[in-house]
Amino acid sequence: AWPAAGLDAWKRELLGHWPEVEALLPALDRPEAMALAVYRHRIATKPYGERLAAIGDAWHATSPQLGQGANLALIDAAALSHALAEAGDIDAALKRYAAIRGLHVRLYHAASLLFTPFYQSDARLPPLVRDLFVKPATQVPGGKALFARLIAGMLGNPLKPMGLTAKRLG
């Protein structure tokens, strides 16, 4: 709704929330000076091609509220390295890479789809539910460890197919 109200109205509202940004606002002299962030959930059906592998957001883009872009890309890179080391040829390695990562990628994609409305929504109820639920959920037995595994990218034991284990979390 801010384009309809105008840039000056948006600046006034912003200053009410974050006065320290005032020195930066003169550079925003027209709406086109700002970039609108748009998030998409996407998984490529096949994360590889001829002598090419996609990792991270190139394979499985999600909204950023779980903070998993770097985690999942690093696990992808480890899986690709593992597959290349164990396979006899590159085609077999790329197929093995997709097999190693497929279930975990789908798990985090589903988690991102589930949690996005609670973190990025104009609705009032989802953030309220989030704020009421998350902290108490970390206080129940196992809750803190579960959230630590989620945020670390370790739900679903993604290292197991590579014969690796993660240091105990939580």
PDB file of N, CA and C in Angstrom, residues 41-48 53-62 72-73 75-77 79-80 94-106 109:
ATOM      1  N   HIS A  41       9.339 -19.848  -3.595  1.00  0.00           N
ATOM      2  CA  HIS A  41       9.746 -21.201  -3.253  1.00  0.00           C
ATOM      3  C   HIS A  41       9.855 -21.958  -4.572  1.00  0.00           C
ATOM      4  N   ARG A  42      10.983 -22.596  -4.775  1.00  0.00           N
ATOM      5  CA  ARG A  42      11.184 -23.290  -6.042  1.00  0.00           C
ATOM      6  C   ARG A  42      12.174 -24.423  -5.835  1.00  0.00           C
ATOM      7  N   ILE A  43      11.872 -25.555  -6.423  1.00  0.00           N
ATOM      8  CA  ILE A  43      12.826 -26.666  -6.485  1.00  0.00           C
ATOM      9  C   ILE A  43      12.896 -27.101  -7.937  1.00  0.00           C
ATOM     10  N   ALA A  44      14.090 -27.109  -8.491  1.00  0.00           N
ATOM     11  CA  ALA A  44      14.269 -27.641  -9.843  1.00  0.00           C
ATOM     12  C   ALA A  44      14.008 -29.145  -9.792  1.00  0.00           C
ATOM     13  N   THR A  45      13.330 -29.668 -10.786  1.00  0.00           N
ATOM     14  CA  THR A  45      12.988 -31.088 -10.767  1.00  0.00           C
ATOM     15  C   THR A  45      14.228 -31.977 -10.853  1.00  0.00           C
ATOM     16  N   LYS A  46      15.252 -31.488 -11.500  1.00  0.00           N
ATOM     17  CA  LYS A  46      16.495 -32.260 -11.636  1.00  0.00           C
ATOM     18  C   LYS A  46      17.654 -31.293 -11.387  1.00  0.00           C
ATOM     19  N   PRO A  47      18.433 -31.519 -10.326  1.00  0.00           N
ATOM     20  CA  PRO A  47      19.475 -30.559  -9.965  1.00  0.00           C
ATOM     21  C   PRO A  47      20.787 -30.709 -10.735  1.00  0.00           C
ATOM     22  N   TYR A  48      20.740 -31.363 -11.859  1.00  0.00           N
ATOM     23  CA  TYR A  48      21.966 -31.532 -12.629  1.00  0.00           C
ATOM     24  C   TYR A  48      21.638 -31.643 -14.108  1.00  0.00           C
ATOM     25  N   ALA A  53      26.093 -29.305 -12.011  1.00  0.00           N
ATOM     26  CA  ALA A  53      25.267 -29.535 -10.827  1.00  0.00           C
ATOM     27  C   ALA A  53      24.834 -28.195 -10.251  1.00  0.00           C
ATOM     28  N   ALA A  54      23.580 -28.116  -9.847  1.00  0.00           N
ATOM     29  CA  ALA A  54      23.071 -26.926  -9.168  1.00  0.00           C
ATOM     30  C   ALA A  54      23.142 -27.181  -7.669  1.00  0.00           C
ATOM     31  N   ILE A  55      23.591 -26.176  -6.932  1.00  0.00           N
ATOM     32  CA  ILE A  55      23.594 -26.270  -5.476  1.00  0.00           C
ATOM     33  C   ILE A  55      22.908 -25.037  -4.901  1.00  0.00           C
ATOM     34  N   GLY A  56      22.505 -25.146  -3.640  1.00  0.00           N
ATOM     35  CA  GLY A  56      21.899 -24.007  -2.958  1.00  0.00           C
ATOM     36  C   GLY A  56      20.661 -23.500  -3.672  1.00  0.00           C
ATOM     37  N   ASP A  57      20.512 -22.174  -3.670  1.00  0.00           N
ATOM     38  CA  ASP A  57      19.326 -21.562  -4.254  1.00  0.00           C
ATOM     39  C   ASP A  57      19.176 -21.840  -5.739  1.00  0.00           C
ATOM     40  N   ALA A  58      20.243 -22.189  -6.421  1.00  0.00           N
ATOM     41  CA  ALA A  58      20.125 -22.538  -7.838  1.00  0.00           C
ATOM     42  C   ALA A  58      19.291 -23.810  -8.013  1.00  0.00           C
ATOM     43  N   TRP A  59      19.246 -24.649  -6.977  1.00  0.00           N
ATOM     44  CA  TRP A  59      18.445 -25.864  -7.018  1.00  0.00           C
ATOM     45  C   TRP A  59      17.136 -25.685  -6.245  1.00  0.00           C
ATOM     46  N   HIS A  60      17.224 -25.107  -5.060  1.00  0.00           N
ATOM     47  CA  HIS A  60      16.072 -25.112  -4.150  1.00  0.00           C
ATOM     48  C   HIS A  60      15.957 -23.787  -3.405  1.00  0.00           C
ATOM     49  N   ALA A  61      15.340 -22.819  -4.044  1.00  0.00           N
ATOM     50  CA  ALA A  61      15.169 -21.498  -3.445  1.00  0.00           C
ATOM     51  C   ALA A  61      13.950 -21.491  -2.527  1.00  0.00           C
ATOM     52  N   THR A  62      14.121 -20.902  -1.347  1.00  0.00           N
ATOM     53  CA  THR A  62      13.028 -20.746  -0.401  1.00  0.00           C
ATOM     54  C   THR A  62      13.079 -19.332   0.153  1.00  0.00           C
ATOM     55  N   LEU A  72      22.180 -25.135   3.549  1.00  0.00           N
ATOM     56  CA  LEU A  72      21.820 -26.145   2.561  1.00  0.00           C
ATOM     57  C   LEU A  72      22.798 -26.173   1.395  1.00  0.00           C
ATOM     58  N   ALA A  73      23.313 -25.016   1.009  1.00  0.00           N
ATOM     59  CA  ALA A  73      24.314 -24.985  -0.068  1.00  0.00           C
ATOM     60  C   ALA A  73      25.589 -25.704   0.359  1.00  0.00           C
ATOM     61  N   ILE A  75      25.798 -28.161   2.582  1.00  0.00           N
ATOM     62  CA  ILE A  75      25.499 -29.597   2.588  1.00  0.00           C
ATOM     63  C   ILE A  75      25.438 -30.117   1.159  1.00  0.00           C
ATOM     64  N   ASP A  76      24.871 -29.336   0.246  1.00  0.00           N
ATOM     65  CA  ASP A  76      24.869 -29.717  -1.175  1.00  0.00           C
ATOM     66  C   ASP A  76      26.302 -29.918  -1.671  1.00  0.00           C
ATOM     67  N   ALA A  77      27.171 -28.958  -1.351  1.00  0.00           N
ATOM     68  CA  ALA A  77      28.569 -29.039  -1.810  1.00  0.00           C
ATOM     69  C   ALA A  77      29.251 -30.280  -1.239  1.00  0.00           C
ATOM     70  N   ALA A  79      27.771 -33.069  -0.343  1.00  0.00           N
ATOM     71  CA  ALA A  79      27.182 -34.237  -1.008  1.00  0.00           C
ATOM     72  C   ALA A  79      27.720 -34.387  -2.426  1.00  0.00           C
ATOM     73  N   LEU A  80      27.872 -33.276  -3.117  1.00  0.00           N
ATOM     74  CA  LEU A  80      28.421 -33.340  -4.478  1.00  0.00           C
ATOM     75  C   LEU A  80      29.863 -33.846  -4.449  1.00  0.00           C
ATOM     76  N   LEU A  94      26.521 -37.362 -10.506  1.00  0.00           N
ATOM     77  CA  LEU A  94      25.451 -36.376 -10.473  1.00  0.00           C
ATOM     78  C   LEU A  94      24.128 -37.013 -10.043  1.00  0.00           C
ATOM     79  N   LYS A  95      23.867 -38.224 -10.513  1.00  0.00           N
ATOM     80  CA  LYS A  95      22.660 -38.927 -10.087  1.00  0.00           C
ATOM     81  C   LYS A  95      22.736 -39.260  -8.600  1.00  0.00           C
ATOM     82  N   ARG A  96      23.898 -39.682  -8.152  1.00  0.00           N
ATOM     83  CA  ARG A  96      24.084 -39.998  -6.725  1.00  0.00           C
ATOM     84  C   ARG A  96      23.906 -38.743  -5.874  1.00  0.00           C
ATOM     85  N   TYR A  97      24.436 -37.625  -6.320  1.00  0.00           N
ATOM     86  CA  TYR A  97      24.286 -36.349  -5.619  1.00  0.00           C
ATOM     87  C   TYR A  97      22.810 -36.022  -5.430  1.00  0.00           C
ATOM     88  N   ALA A  98      22.020 -36.134  -6.487  1.00  0.00           N
ATOM     89  CA  ALA A  98      20.584 -35.845  -6.400  1.00  0.00           C
ATOM     90  C   ALA A  98      19.899 -36.808  -5.431  1.00  0.00           C
ATOM     91  N   ALA A  99      20.309 -38.056  -5.444  1.00  0.00           N
ATOM     92  CA  ALA A  99      19.703 -39.045  -4.548  1.00  0.00           C
ATOM     93  C   ALA A  99      20.066 -38.751  -3.091  1.00  0.00           C
ATOM     94  N   ILE A 100      21.303 -38.384  -2.838  1.00  0.00           N
ATOM     95  CA  ILE A 100      21.752 -38.078  -1.473  1.00  0.00           C
ATOM     96  C   ILE A 100      20.969 -36.897  -0.898  1.00  0.00           C
ATOM     97  N   ARG A 101      20.748 -35.874  -1.696  1.00  0.00           N
ATOM     98  CA  ARG A 101      20.176 -34.626  -1.195  1.00  0.00           C
ATOM     99  C   ARG A 101      18.665 -34.504  -1.343  1.00  0.00           C
ATOM    100  N   GLY A 102      18.037 -35.320  -2.181  1.00  0.00           N
ATOM    101  CA  GLY A 102      16.635 -35.116  -2.528  1.00  0.00           C
ATOM    102  C   GLY A 102      15.675 -35.035  -1.356  1.00  0.00           C
ATOM    103  N   LEU A 103      15.709 -35.998  -0.448  1.00  0.00           N
ATOM    104  CA  LEU A 103      14.762 -36.032   0.658  1.00  0.00           C
ATOM    105  C   LEU A 103      14.954 -34.832   1.591  1.00  0.00           C
ATOM    106  N   HIS A 104      16.194 -34.515   1.916  1.00  0.00           N
ATOM    107  CA  HIS A 104      16.471 -33.396   2.818  1.00  0.00           C
ATOM    108  C   HIS A 104      16.048 -32.067   2.195  1.00  0.00           C
ATOM    109  N   VAL A 105      16.309 -31.893   0.927  1.00  0.00           N
ATOM    110  CA  VAL A 105      15.894 -30.671   0.228  1.00  0.00           C
ATOM    111  C   VAL A 105      14.375 -30.533   0.277  1.00  0.00           C
ATOM    112  N   ARG A 106      13.658 -31.617   0.030  1.00  0.00           N
ATOM    113  CA  ARG A 106      12.192 -31.563   0.076  1.00  0.00           C
ATOM    114  C   ARG A 106      11.689 -31.280   1.494  1.00  0.00           C
ATOM    115  N   HIS A 109      12.257 -27.584   2.123  1.00  0.00           N
ATOM    116  CA  HIS A 109      11.339 -26.832   1.263  1.00  0.00           C
ATOM    117  C   HIS A 109       9.953 -26.825   1.893  1.00  0.00           C
TER     118      HIS A 109
END
